[in-house]
Amino acid sequence: METEIVSRAVAAATALARELRLRVDDAVVIRNSNMLALHLLPCGVFARVALVGREVAALEVEVALRLAEAASPVAALEPRVEPRVYERDGFAVTYWTYYEVVLPDPDFPRTYADALRRLHAGMRSVEIATPHFLDRAAEAERLVAHRDRTPALTEADRHLLLSTLRSARARIRSRGAAEQLLHGEPHPGNLLNTRDGLLFIDLETCCRGPIEFDVAHVPEQVSARYPGVDQVLLAECRRLVLAVVAAWRWDIRDEFPDGYRHGRDILSLLRQGPPWPALGALVAE
């Protein structure tokens, strides 16, 4: 978000929090991208703020509530306020428990894989309408195909991304894998190491697909410990994820820090060919 929008977003989140009888003397920006993440003090609340219409906060809240009932490893909504989406000045705001981050377990890959397995087990019990994971790939294809939306892409890079997206989608469909509710982006950037164990955040990316699509986002040391994975499907999902993320980086509206460099790095990986690295390895760098 731009500076002026950030100021308005912080004002909206703090004003709403005070109306909800939460004491707020300061708001620390933790992350600024398409969504603003704030630590409200001294009440110790985590706020997520997005422009209305550019978020799926209601889905995120509903999934979080349902997964909490299933004792899944996800961050909890703030218990002192009603668990819903609040709106103020064109912003959608949700309030969550703030967790202090602790040092990871010595066997972090194993505990990470186990947390993801338990998350998937809980998600199998949740019936809720979400996008399909291949919808994300189709949108990435449309993004790359429209030169006015990705003007900085060279024609060679555009061709590489389009061919990768199309072939990966076809090969994934050919596997005929079982599908369920997924996190959508369970990479290390969406995982908190807390005193309550590993907890997944940012459930707005939930979608439906094979578990291999989620596993494609985690480091290889983690995916190696996840049971029952179709390795052929996992490789194609990794390739698809890389191509989708590369497409996002070339979107003229993308707000990812140093996005073009990140996009060029992924294009280089796609040109090199398999084995395809996991997105989680790139996020962790």
XYZ file of C-alpha atoms in Angstrom:
285
model
C 0.000 0.000 0.000
C 1.143 3.549 -0.701
C 2.010 5.810 2.244
C -1.233 7.800 2.143
C -3.323 4.622 1.993
C -1.317 3.086 4.844
C -2.078 6.108 7.043
C -5.785 5.815 6.321
C -5.737 2.047 6.892
C -4.012 2.424 10.271
C -6.511 5.112 11.271
C -9.448 2.878 10.310
C -8.108 -0.161 12.178
C -7.267 1.771 15.348
C -10.579 3.672 15.398
C -12.551 0.447 15.042
C -10.471 -1.247 17.743
C -11.137 1.585 20.191
C -14.868 1.359 19.466
C -14.578 -2.328 20.366
C -13.066 -1.318 23.739
C -9.552 -2.380 22.874
C -6.885 -0.002 24.136
C -4.732 1.250 21.265
C -1.941 3.770 21.837
C 0.231 2.658 18.938
C 0.048 0.594 15.744
C 3.222 -1.066 14.457
C 3.283 -2.017 10.765
C 4.475 -5.628 10.507
C 3.902 -6.125 6.789
C 2.798 -3.884 3.941
C 1.758 -5.515 0.685
C -1.706 -5.860 -0.830
C -2.826 -6.226 2.797
C -1.544 -4.311 5.813
C -0.604 -6.251 8.963
C -0.548 -4.315 12.236
C 0.383 -5.024 15.851
C -1.907 -2.904 18.013
C -0.469 -1.884 21.377
C -0.889 -2.188 24.313
C -3.932 -4.411 23.708
C -1.712 -6.920 21.894
C -3.961 -7.526 18.888
C -2.984 -8.415 15.333
C -5.026 -6.545 12.716
C -5.278 -7.300 9.005
C -6.438 -4.423 6.823
C -7.270 -4.368 3.113
C -9.182 -2.162 0.735
C -12.801 -3.292 0.486
C -13.255 -5.302 -2.689
C -9.602 -6.358 -2.831
C -9.844 -8.976 -0.092
C -11.652 -12.174 0.856
C -11.690 -11.487 4.585
C -15.110 -13.061 5.138
C -13.849 -16.364 3.717
C -10.732 -16.166 5.883
C -12.772 -15.591 9.051
C -15.201 -18.408 8.253
C -12.406 -20.894 7.514
C -10.521 -19.888 10.677
C -13.610 -20.438 12.827
C -14.330 -23.826 11.269
C -10.727 -24.985 11.602
C -10.582 -23.844 15.228
C -13.516 -26.178 15.924
C -11.453 -28.997 14.398
C -8.432 -28.098 16.597
C -6.353 -27.395 13.492
C -2.992 -25.571 13.761
C -4.163 -22.107 12.684
C -3.895 -18.657 14.235
C -6.973 -17.717 16.256
C -9.229 -14.728 15.871
C -9.093 -12.175 18.700
C -11.427 -13.559 21.410
C -12.307 -10.135 22.924
C -14.282 -8.998 19.873
C -16.936 -10.518 17.652
C -15.240 -12.692 14.996
C -16.241 -10.956 11.789
C -15.116 -8.470 9.152
C -15.346 -4.801 10.165
C -15.493 -1.963 7.641
C -14.443 1.664 7.985
C -13.472 4.329 5.422
C -13.271 1.838 2.546
C -11.187 -0.698 4.477
C -12.005 -4.239 5.621
C -10.458 -5.059 9.004
C -10.179 -8.330 10.902
C -8.712 -8.799 14.389
C -6.571 -11.772 15.370
C -4.590 -13.085 18.322
C -1.041 -11.751 18.352
C 1.589 -14.435 18.929
C 5.146 -13.970 20.123
C 7.484 -15.877 17.836
C 9.888 -18.348 19.484
C 12.901 -20.307 18.232
C 11.998 -23.275 16.007
C 12.027 -26.870 17.167
C 15.382 -28.647 16.539
C 13.535 -30.977 14.144
C 11.685 -28.157 12.393
C 11.112 -29.951 9.040
C 9.356 -32.834 10.798
C 7.151 -30.594 12.944
C 6.355 -28.432 9.887
C 5.290 -31.482 7.869
C 3.206 -32.762 10.788
C 1.496 -29.377 11.212
C 0.617 -29.304 7.508
C -0.691 -32.880 7.672
C -2.896 -31.965 10.652
C -4.087 -28.836 8.855
C -5.134 -30.921 5.857
C -6.895 -33.416 8.128
C -8.921 -30.599 9.666
C -9.647 -29.083 6.273
C -11.131 -32.348 5.024
C -13.919 -31.832 7.566
C -14.728 -28.318 6.297
C -17.257 -27.871 3.490
C -17.100 -24.320 2.196
C -17.169 -22.744 -1.256
C -13.676 -21.719 -2.381
C -11.934 -21.165 -5.719
C -10.251 -24.121 -7.432
C -6.449 -24.053 -7.389
C -6.332 -24.106 -11.194
C -8.376 -20.888 -11.269
C -5.212 -19.226 -9.985
C -3.246 -20.640 -12.904
C -5.898 -19.549 -15.402
C -5.800 -15.998 -14.044
C -1.999 -15.999 -14.259
C -2.300 -17.087 -17.892
C -4.688 -14.227 -18.631
C -2.312 -11.829 -16.889
C 0.630 -12.918 -19.027
C -1.426 -12.945 -22.233
C -2.438 -9.267 -21.779
C 0.590 -7.171 -22.640
C -0.910 -4.040 -21.101
C -1.043 -5.804 -17.715
C 2.519 -7.174 -17.964
C 4.305 -4.649 -20.197
C 7.817 -5.312 -18.834
C 7.819 -8.975 -19.915
C 9.929 -9.762 -22.978
C 8.225 -11.828 -25.659
C 10.534 -14.766 -24.958
C 9.653 -14.682 -21.253
C 5.964 -14.309 -22.063
C 6.100 -17.402 -24.260
C 7.963 -19.353 -21.560
C 5.370 -18.518 -18.911
C 2.376 -19.243 -21.145
C 3.730 -22.605 -22.298
C 4.684 -23.557 -18.723
C 1.290 -22.655 -17.302
C -0.580 -24.559 -20.012
C 1.524 -27.708 -19.956
C 1.643 -27.899 -16.153
C -2.143 -27.538 -15.910
C -2.654 -30.318 -18.459
C -0.240 -32.709 -16.736
C -1.768 -32.014 -13.320
C -5.267 -32.778 -14.612
C -4.021 -36.025 -16.136
C -3.042 -37.359 -12.681
C -6.700 -37.412 -11.566
C -5.809 -36.812 -7.905
C -8.332 -36.524 -5.075
C -9.097 -32.939 -4.046
C -9.954 -31.170 -0.798
C -9.822 -27.777 0.889
C -6.253 -26.419 0.944
C -4.427 -23.521 2.563
C -3.252 -22.411 -0.870
C 0.095 -20.904 0.194
C 1.460 -22.730 3.283
C 5.052 -21.572 2.683
C 7.313 -20.509 5.602
C 6.151 -16.889 5.305
C 2.646 -17.993 6.312
C 3.732 -20.046 9.309
C 4.277 -18.833 12.877
C 6.473 -20.654 15.373
C 4.764 -19.937 18.703
C 4.618 -21.282 22.245
C 1.412 -22.997 21.119
C 3.311 -24.760 18.329
C 3.368 -24.073 14.603
C 0.346 -22.107 13.401
C -0.669 -21.261 9.846
C -1.843 -17.749 8.974
C -3.250 -15.928 5.912
C -6.159 -18.242 5.169
C -7.460 -15.881 2.484
C -5.603 -18.024 -0.057
C -7.717 -21.131 0.619
C -8.695 -23.097 -2.463
C -9.654 -26.608 -3.511
C -7.204 -29.059 -5.036
C -4.841 -31.982 -4.359
C -2.664 -31.835 -1.243
C 0.390 -31.821 -3.533
C -0.420 -28.215 -4.481
C 0.039 -27.167 -0.846
C 3.109 -29.367 -0.415
C 4.646 -27.660 -3.469
C 4.948 -24.473 -1.379
C 7.054 -25.942 1.438
C 10.836 -26.574 1.509
C 11.998 -29.946 0.222
C 13.142 -31.053 3.698
C 9.508 -30.655 4.746
C 7.832 -32.239 1.718
C 10.118 -35.281 2.119
C 8.459 -35.876 5.514
C 4.862 -35.475 4.331
C 3.308 -38.955 3.897
C 1.575 -40.292 0.788
C 2.650 -37.641 -1.718
C 2.418 -38.330 -5.473
C 5.935 -37.277 -6.476
C 5.105 -36.791 -10.156
C 2.156 -34.580 -9.277
C 4.239 -32.716 -6.688
C 6.867 -31.864 -9.320
C 4.220 -30.504 -11.706
C 2.604 -28.490 -8.908
C 5.996 -26.976 -8.067
C 6.450 -25.999 -11.702
C 2.959 -24.501 -11.822
C 3.477 -22.551 -8.587
C 6.739 -21.084 -9.867
C 5.085 -19.965 -13.109
C 2.083 -18.444 -11.306
C 4.271 -16.500 -8.874
C 6.503 -15.317 -11.726
C 3.406 -14.014 -13.535
C 2.329 -12.077 -10.434
C 5.725 -10.396 -10.202
C 5.309 -8.883 -13.683
C 1.819 -7.508 -12.996
C 2.007 -3.691 -13.144
C -0.157 -3.611 -9.995
C 2.117 -5.959 -8.031
C 3.394 -4.521 -4.738
C 5.921 -7.230 -3.876
C 9.238 -5.646 -2.786
C 11.805 -5.839 -5.608
C 9.265 -7.840 -7.576
C 10.944 -7.711 -10.990
C 14.161 -9.204 -9.588
C 12.167 -11.967 -7.932
C 10.317 -12.573 -11.207
C 13.569 -12.767 -13.188
C 15.014 -15.256 -10.687
C 12.015 -17.557 -11.131
C 12.168 -17.286 -14.924
C 15.800 -18.402 -14.740
C 14.759 -21.446 -12.706
C 12.060 -22.340 -15.235
C 14.578 -22.133 -18.068
C 17.010 -24.405 -16.225
C 14.416 -27.173 -16.067
C 13.802 -29.857 -13.433
C 14.168 -30.654 -10.653
C 11.887 -27.782 -9.751
C 12.607 -26.090 -6.396
C 9.857 -25.590 -3.865
C 8.510 -22.072 -3.480
C 9.218 -22.326 0.247
C 12.939 -22.516 -0.476
C 12.742 -19.173 -2.303
C 10.617 -17.551 0.399
C 13.047 -18.660 3.098
C 16.056 -17.057 1.366
